[in-house]
Tab-separated table of C-alpha atoms and ligand atoms in Angstrom:
chain	number	residue	atom	x	y	z
A	163	MET	CA	78.491	63.530	112.937
A	164	PRO	CA	76.665	61.140	111.356
A	165	ILE	CA	77.996	57.539	110.184
A	166	VAL	CA	76.796	55.090	107.886
A	167	GLN	CA	77.858	51.867	107.225
A	168	ILE	CA	76.622	49.932	104.161
A	169	SER	CA	77.409	45.970	103.689
A	170	ILE	CA	77.381	45.017	100.223
A	171	VAL	CA	78.517	41.391	98.494
A	172	LYS	CA	82.248	41.983	96.505
A	173	GLY	CA	81.965	42.012	92.565
A	174	ARG	CA	79.175	45.111	91.872
A	175	ASP	CA	80.291	47.730	89.555
A	176	ARG	CA	82.723	50.333	90.700
A	177	ASP	CA	81.049	53.194	90.021
A	178	LYS	CA	77.613	52.495	90.560
A	179	VAL	CA	78.602	51.195	94.562
A	180	THR	CA	80.276	54.699	94.302
A	181	GLN	CA	77.537	57.028	92.442
A	182	CYS	CA	75.474	55.201	96.318
A	183	ILE	CA	77.875	56.812	98.726
A	184	LYS	CA	77.374	59.499	97.247
A	185	ASN	CA	73.476	59.485	97.537
A	186	VAL	CA	73.108	58.570	100.790
A	187	ALA	CA	75.395	60.844	102.256
A	188	GLN	CA	73.074	63.623	100.361
A	189	THR	CA	70.788	61.638	101.416
A	190	ILE	CA	71.505	61.007	105.291
A	191	ALA	CA	72.719	64.873	105.017
A	192	THR	CA	69.193	66.375	103.537
A	193	THR	CA	66.745	63.999	105.975
A	194	LEU	CA	69.400	65.254	108.915
A	195	ASP	CA	69.791	68.238	107.852
A	196	ALA	CA	73.401	67.425	108.867
A	197	PRO	CA	76.406	69.908	106.600
A	198	LEU	CA	77.224	67.411	104.750
A	199	ALA	CA	81.163	67.695	104.898
A	200	SER	CA	80.505	66.065	108.175
A	201	VAL	CA	78.139	62.429	106.457
A	202	ARG	CA	81.241	59.842	106.426
A	203	VAL	CA	79.724	56.549	104.594
A	204	MET	CA	81.549	53.305	104.530
A	205	VAL	CA	81.448	50.457	102.563
A	206	ASN	CA	82.045	46.642	103.376
A	207	GLU	CA	82.625	44.390	100.817
A	208	ILE	CA	82.267	40.507	101.937
A	209	GLU	CA	83.112	38.092	99.748
A	210	PRO	CA	80.594	36.189	98.130
A	211	ASP	CA	81.694	32.658	100.585
A	212	HIS	CA	81.605	34.603	104.203
A	213	PHE	CA	77.596	35.470	103.479
A	214	ALA	CA	74.112	33.277	103.731
A	215	VAL	CA	71.453	33.880	103.039
A	216	GLY	CA	69.402	31.167	104.775
A	217	THR	CA	72.207	27.941	104.423
A	218	THR	CA	72.248	29.470	100.722
A	219	LEU	CA	76.339	31.573	100.181
A	220	LYS	CA	76.431	33.662	97.257
A	221	SER	CA	78.341	31.935	96.155
A	222	GLU	CA	76.451	30.361	95.263
A	223	SER	CA	73.402	31.846	94.361
A	224	VAL	CA	74.326	34.400	91.221
A	225	VAL	CA	76.743	37.142	92.561
A	226	PRO	CA	77.078	40.489	89.808
A	227	THR	CA	80.721	39.094	88.673
A	228	GLN	CA	81.792	42.705	86.274
A	229	PRO	CA	86.017	43.259	84.976
A	230	PRO	CA	86.510	46.602	86.923
A	231	SER	CA	86.390	49.188	85.457
A	232	ALA	CA	89.106	51.089	84.996
A	233	SER	CA	92.280	50.771	86.089
A	234	PRO	CA	93.377	50.637	90.363
A	235	ALA	CA	94.386	54.243	89.622
A	236	GLU	CA	91.638	56.094	88.020
A	237	ALA	CA	89.282	54.102	90.343
A	238	ARG	CA	90.479	56.131	93.149
A	239	ARG	CA	90.489	59.608	91.548
A	240	THR	CA	86.836	58.377	91.031
A	241	GLU	CA	86.717	58.420	94.501
A	242	TRP	CA	88.424	61.964	95.982
A	243	THR	CA	86.035	64.296	97.647
A	244	ILE	CA	85.834	66.575	99.994
A	245	GLU	CA	85.256	63.957	102.328
A	246	THR	CA	87.680	61.307	101.362
A	247	ALA	CA	90.007	63.936	100.451
A	248	ALA	CA	89.949	64.580	105.213
A	249	CYS	CA	89.329	60.702	105.853
A	250	HIS	CA	92.777	60.835	103.805
A	251	LEU	CA	94.899	62.684	105.652
A	252	LEU	CA	94.097	62.219	109.391
A	253	ASP	CA	94.752	58.154	108.733
A	254	ALA	CA	98.216	59.127	107.613
A	255	GLU	CA	98.120	61.545	110.775
A	256	ALA	CA	96.758	59.173	113.212
A	257	GLU	CA	99.456	55.992	112.034
A	258	ARG	CA	102.136	58.519	111.561
A	259	ARG	CA	102.266	57.466	107.394
A	260	GLU	CA	103.163	59.672	104.670
A	261	ILE	CA	101.104	60.219	101.703
A	262	THR	CA	101.698	61.546	98.798
A	263	ARG	CA	99.890	64.694	97.362
A	264	ILE	CA	96.543	64.300	96.831
A	265	THR	CA	96.402	66.302	93.739
A	266	ASP	CA	98.469	64.427	91.923
A	267	GLU	CA	95.337	62.359	91.443
A	268	TRP	CA	92.983	64.363	91.907
A	269	PRO	CA	94.624	67.306	90.469
A	270	GLU	CA	91.388	68.863	90.161
A	271	LEU	CA	91.604	70.277	94.276
A	272	ASP	CA	91.342	73.782	94.099
A	273	ILE	CA	92.158	76.419	96.223
A	274	PRO	CA	88.704	76.457	97.022
A	275	THR	CA	87.796	72.966	97.863
A	276	ALA	CA	90.784	72.332	99.986
A	277	TYR	CA	90.296	75.052	102.204
A	278	HIS	CA	86.973	72.769	102.274
A	279	VAL	CA	88.943	69.667	102.905
A	280	GLN	CA	90.889	71.163	105.408
A	281	GLU	CA	87.782	72.448	107.390
A	282	ALA	CA	86.251	69.558	107.769
A	283	ILE	CA	89.121	68.014	108.861
A	284	ILE	CA	88.736	70.315	111.723
A	285	ARG	CA	84.983	69.333	112.616
A	286	ASP	CA	86.277	65.682	112.436
A	287	LYS	CA	88.948	66.251	115.011
A	288	VAL	CA	86.846	68.820	117.046
A	289	ALA	CA	83.865	66.076	116.793
A	290	HIS	CA	86.942	63.990	119.164
A	291	GLY	CA	87.540	66.343	121.676
A	292	ASP	CA	89.443	69.160	120.063
A	293	THR	CA	89.120	72.656	120.268
A	294	ALA	CA	89.949	74.564	118.175
A	295	VAL	CA	92.239	77.793	119.261
A	296	GLY	CA	92.919	79.699	116.966
A	297	VAL	CA	94.334	80.477	113.488
A	298	LYS	CA	97.801	80.253	112.257
A	299	LEU	CA	99.381	81.530	108.595
A	300	GLY	CA	101.775	79.665	106.879
A	301	LEU	CA	104.815	80.224	104.409
A	302	THR	CA	103.960	84.571	105.470
A	303	SER	CA	108.086	84.217	105.423
A	304	ARG	CA	110.566	83.999	101.870
A	305	ALA	CA	112.654	81.577	103.923
A	306	LYS	CA	109.470	79.569	103.709
A	307	GLN	CA	108.616	79.703	100.397
A	308	LYS	CA	112.087	79.868	99.159
A	309	ARG	CA	112.159	76.490	100.930
A	310	MET	CA	108.727	74.678	99.705
A	311	GLY	CA	108.811	76.304	96.866
A	312	ILE	CA	105.355	78.366	97.361
A	313	ASP	CA	104.801	82.362	97.324
A	314	SER	CA	100.808	82.421	98.512
A	315	PRO	CA	100.624	82.648	101.795
A	316	LEU	CA	98.069	80.289	103.548
A	317	THR	CA	95.480	80.325	107.080
A	318	ALA	CA	94.740	76.689	109.063
A	319	VAL	CA	93.174	77.401	112.201
A	320	ILE	CA	94.866	75.498	115.641
A	321	THR	CA	92.980	72.945	118.183
A	322	ASP	CA	93.967	72.939	121.957
A	323	ARG	CA	95.020	69.401	121.594
A	324	MET	CA	98.551	71.405	119.401
A	325	HIS	CA	99.588	72.922	122.212
A	326	LEU	CA	102.087	72.066	123.645
A	327	GLU	CA	104.152	72.489	127.743
A	328	THR	CA	107.339	74.050	127.177
A	329	GLY	CA	110.251	72.421	129.198
A	330	VAL	CA	107.766	68.770	128.012
A	331	PRO	CA	110.494	67.578	125.347
A	332	VAL	CA	109.096	67.447	122.123
A	333	ASP	CA	106.772	63.185	121.544
A	334	LEU	CA	108.785	61.968	117.904
A	335	GLU	CA	106.881	58.510	118.493
A	336	ARG	CA	103.815	60.978	117.793
A	337	PHE	CA	104.851	62.925	115.025
A	338	ILE	CA	105.878	61.636	111.375
A	339	HIS	CA	108.812	64.107	110.602
A	340	PRO	CA	108.587	66.325	112.906
A	341	ARG	CA	110.023	70.499	111.335
A	342	ILE	CA	109.318	73.651	113.699
A	343	GLU	CA	110.041	77.068	113.206
A	344	PRO	CA	110.342	80.448	115.141
A	345	GLU	CA	106.807	82.892	115.367
A	346	ILE	CA	105.561	86.369	116.493
A	347	VAL	CA	102.200	84.712	117.975
A	348	PHE	CA	99.738	86.857	119.232
A	349	THR	CA	96.055	86.561	121.454
A	350	MET	CA	93.611	88.893	120.250
A	351	ALA	CA	92.082	90.667	122.649
A	352	GLU	CA	88.873	92.154	119.876
A	353	ASP	CA	87.292	90.303	116.976
A	354	LEU	CA	89.152	90.625	113.815
A	355	ARG	CA	86.308	90.851	111.072
A	356	GLY	CA	87.505	91.754	107.667
A	357	PRO	CA	87.771	92.769	104.509
A	358	GLY	CA	89.889	96.273	104.110
A	359	ILE	CA	91.537	95.225	107.409
A	360	THR	CA	94.643	96.619	107.579
A	361	ALA	CA	98.454	96.306	110.024
A	362	ASP	CA	97.126	98.962	111.907
A	363	ILE	CA	93.016	97.656	112.527
A	364	ALA	CA	94.276	94.724	112.905
A	365	MET	CA	97.458	95.566	115.469
A	366	ALA	CA	94.769	97.240	117.145
A	367	ALA	CA	93.095	93.743	118.479
A	368	VAL	CA	95.766	92.734	119.421
A	369	GLY	CA	96.050	92.132	123.458
A	370	GLU	CA	100.096	90.475	124.202
A	371	VAL	CA	102.644	89.567	121.587
A	372	ARG	CA	104.231	86.054	122.358
A	373	ALA	CA	107.248	83.979	121.667
A	374	GLY	CA	106.138	80.411	119.746
A	375	PHE	CA	108.082	77.528	118.121
A	376	GLU	CA	105.560	75.587	116.106
A	377	VAL	CA	105.947	72.225	114.922
A	378	ILE	CA	104.830	71.286	111.948
A	379	ASP	CA	105.093	67.105	110.148
A	380	SER	CA	103.473	67.675	107.033
A	381	ARG	CA	101.004	64.435	106.197
A	382	TYR	CA	103.307	63.858	102.767
A	383	GLN	CA	106.589	62.670	101.827
A	384	ASN	CA	109.216	64.796	102.368
A	385	PHE	CA	107.525	67.310	103.055
A	386	SER	CA	105.724	67.388	99.024
A	387	PHE	CA	103.303	69.733	98.154
A	388	ALA	CA	101.252	72.417	95.915
A	389	LEU	CA	99.952	75.081	97.642
A	390	PRO	CA	96.366	73.068	96.978
A	391	ASP	CA	97.582	69.819	98.868
A	392	VAL	CA	98.767	71.776	101.385
A	393	ILE	CA	96.033	73.363	102.479
A	394	ALA	CA	93.874	70.195	102.641
A	395	ASP	CA	96.598	69.176	105.060
A	396	ASN	CA	95.793	72.122	107.379
A	397	ALA	CA	99.076	73.716	107.109
A	398	SER	CA	101.520	70.557	108.638
A	399	SER	CA	99.677	71.626	111.620
A	400	ALA	CA	100.733	69.369	114.130
A	401	GLY	CA	101.843	71.532	117.879
A	402	PHE	CA	103.511	74.643	118.785
A	403	TYR	CA	105.165	75.935	121.165
A	404	ILE	CA	103.993	79.851	122.992
A	405	GLY	CA	106.828	81.910	125.217
A	406	GLY	CA	105.635	81.868	128.665
A	407	ILE	CA	106.300	86.350	128.571
A	408	ALA	CA	103.762	87.962	127.711
A	409	ARG	CA	104.207	92.129	125.777
A	410	ASP	CA	101.934	94.427	124.881
A	411	PRO	CA	102.729	94.698	121.689
A	412	ALA	CA	102.508	98.856	121.422
A	413	GLY	CA	105.302	99.358	122.697
A	414	LEU	CA	107.261	96.610	120.685
A	415	ASP	CA	108.777	97.638	117.073
A	416	LEU	CA	107.374	93.667	115.202
A	417	ALA	CA	108.586	94.340	112.610
A	418	LEU	CA	112.721	94.732	113.885
A	419	GLU	CA	112.254	92.415	116.745
A	420	ALA	CA	114.766	89.553	116.189
A	421	CYS	CA	115.246	85.967	116.558
A	422	VAL	CA	118.396	83.251	117.039
A	423	VAL	CA	117.570	79.884	116.255
A	424	ARG	CA	119.688	77.285	117.809
A	425	VAL	CA	120.713	73.545	117.611
A	426	ASN	CA	122.711	71.514	120.175
A	427	GLY	CA	124.659	75.537	121.064
A	428	GLU	CA	124.928	76.170	117.394
A	429	VAL	CA	123.708	79.023	115.738
A	430	VAL	CA	121.551	77.887	112.440
A	431	ASP	CA	119.088	80.911	112.053
A	432	THR	CA	117.810	83.935	112.730
A	433	ALA	CA	115.791	87.217	111.340
A	434	THR	CA	114.068	89.483	112.221
A	435	GLY	CA	109.926	89.870	112.388
A	436	ALA	CA	109.791	92.249	108.947
A	437	ALA	CA	110.262	88.717	107.567
A	438	VAL	CA	106.751	88.352	107.620
A	439	GLN	CA	105.153	90.307	105.339
A	440	GLY	CA	107.403	93.245	106.200
A	441	HIS	CA	105.551	92.862	109.586
A	442	PRO	CA	102.998	90.815	111.745
A	443	GLY	CA	100.333	92.821	112.035
A	444	GLU	CA	100.452	92.538	107.874
A	445	ALA	CA	100.026	89.039	108.079
A	446	LEU	CA	97.269	89.071	111.321
A	447	ALA	CA	95.697	90.997	108.454
A	448	LEU	CA	96.199	89.279	105.817
A	449	ALA	CA	95.098	86.536	108.334
A	450	ALA	CA	91.489	87.977	109.354
A	451	ASN	CA	91.181	89.736	105.038
A	452	SER	CA	91.505	86.433	104.057
A	453	LEU	CA	89.344	83.757	106.489
A	454	ALA	CA	86.424	87.057	105.829
A	455	ALA	CA	86.295	85.629	101.795
A	456	ARG	CA	85.106	81.814	103.078
A	457	GLY	CA	82.956	83.702	105.561
A	458	HIS	CA	84.995	83.199	108.815
A	459	TYR	CA	86.430	86.351	111.324
A	460	ILE	CA	89.481	85.828	114.334
A	461	LYS	CA	87.297	86.201	117.828
A	462	ALA	CA	88.943	87.542	120.841
A	463	GLY	CA	90.611	84.923	122.687
A	464	ASP	CA	92.249	83.677	119.616
A	465	THR	CA	95.708	82.655	119.620
A	466	VAL	CA	97.341	83.469	115.739
A	467	LEU	CA	100.813	82.527	114.389
A	468	THR	CA	101.588	85.201	112.030
A	469	GLY	CA	104.079	82.679	109.962
A	470	GLY	CA	107.645	80.891	110.285
A	471	LEU	CA	110.089	84.199	109.912
A	472	THR	CA	112.832	81.457	109.119
A	473	ASP	CA	113.311	78.237	107.617
A	474	ALA	CA	111.841	74.982	110.050
A	475	VAL	CA	114.829	72.814	111.454
A	476	PHE	CA	114.491	69.509	111.819
A	477	ILE	CA	113.574	67.771	115.083
A	478	ASN	CA	115.884	64.272	116.318
A	479	ALA	CA	116.072	62.679	119.375
A	480	GLY	CA	118.501	63.850	121.662
A	481	ASP	CA	118.419	67.155	120.414
A	482	GLU	CA	118.104	70.766	121.581
A	483	ILE	CA	116.257	74.227	119.802
A	484	SER	CA	116.436	76.772	121.041
A	485	VAL	CA	114.196	80.055	120.140
A	486	GLN	CA	115.405	83.651	122.216
A	487	PHE	CA	113.469	86.836	120.521
A	488	THR	CA	114.979	90.102	121.023
A	489	ASN	CA	112.571	91.008	123.791
A	490	LEU	CA	110.088	88.318	123.517
A	491	GLY	CA	111.688	85.797	126.098
A	492	SER	CA	113.390	82.404	124.231
A	493	ILE	CA	111.096	79.146	124.290
A	494	VAL	CA	113.742	75.793	124.221
A	495	VAL	CA	113.037	72.279	122.708
A	496	THR	CA	114.104	69.157	124.081
A	497	ALA	CA	113.477	66.243	121.306
B	540	OOG	C1	103.950	74.263	105.602
B	540	OOG	C2	103.413	75.795	106.461
B	540	OOG	C3	103.794	76.245	107.180
B	540	OOG	C4	104.903	78.235	107.725
B	540	OOG	O1	104.313	79.291	109.276
B	540	OOG	O2	105.538	78.860	107.310
B	540	OOG	C5	103.948	77.404	108.381
B	540	OOG	C6	104.322	73.629	105.991
B	540	OOG	O3	106.035	73.934	105.313
B	540	OOG	O4	105.640	72.670	105.751
B	540	OOG	O5	103.964	76.890	109.292
B	541	MG	MG1	104.243	78.028	110.895
């Protein structure tokens, strides 16, 4: 990932600085033959009395002082790009800080651009040591869609660092406001490449099915977002537990696979596999077809989280939260 740092004396026209950043990024990408989204350009603004040429401070020479060209909100909006949006979300995650919806400031953020932001985030994670291990679907069940007020499913990428060992408590220090949701999880035996994938074709490519418990941690305040925001935020992904029992899906009716979610012994929700698109295999097919539209596919060995079967529950310190499936066993999580 090429990183360029530019130092300039404070006071330059903001639009020109913004244009300069874009030009530099473009030049680096072209001359190094690197993907534009991998280029990081950072500008350090230096106070005029913190920069001397010889013994003459910039504040003593002519400093181009210009009135700000726009209100702070407008100035910020002009800086929104795939890269700045990705950095904004990565920073929020690293600093465990909630942010407001990006679409509030960048209403032009559409779904294709949001997926580019998501890809930039994954590229950054991979550059910092993560390995992509599969795909997750989001908002595949009515329960999740109703709660989040969005009725379109989406896909995101999961990495090895998100995999949490069962028996190890959720580290509440690592997340902003984590919630957990039960999912049916596939391990792929074969590649699955859309378009035109049906549930039957999808299920024929599955090796094993397991219980899952996904920890989601939206970077947005109160989990409040529009569809492009949550796509950009890699579908609130944060962590996932996978159950210890692996089953061959051929012997199971996954639409009727039931789960019971308990918090501190109390049943708080129940569902069956039909909750996700009628059958988890439909969700898997949806993922393959939607990834194909963006030039991606599901690979043999990938883990696929097919989407929360029930509404997610908040994880509070001291909680014991469990999910029990009919055939896929149980996962117990403490915090
Ligand atoms: C978005 C992520 C949704 C699922 O399984 O539906 C998701 C969210 O609810 O914050 O992971
Ligand atoms: Mg989920």
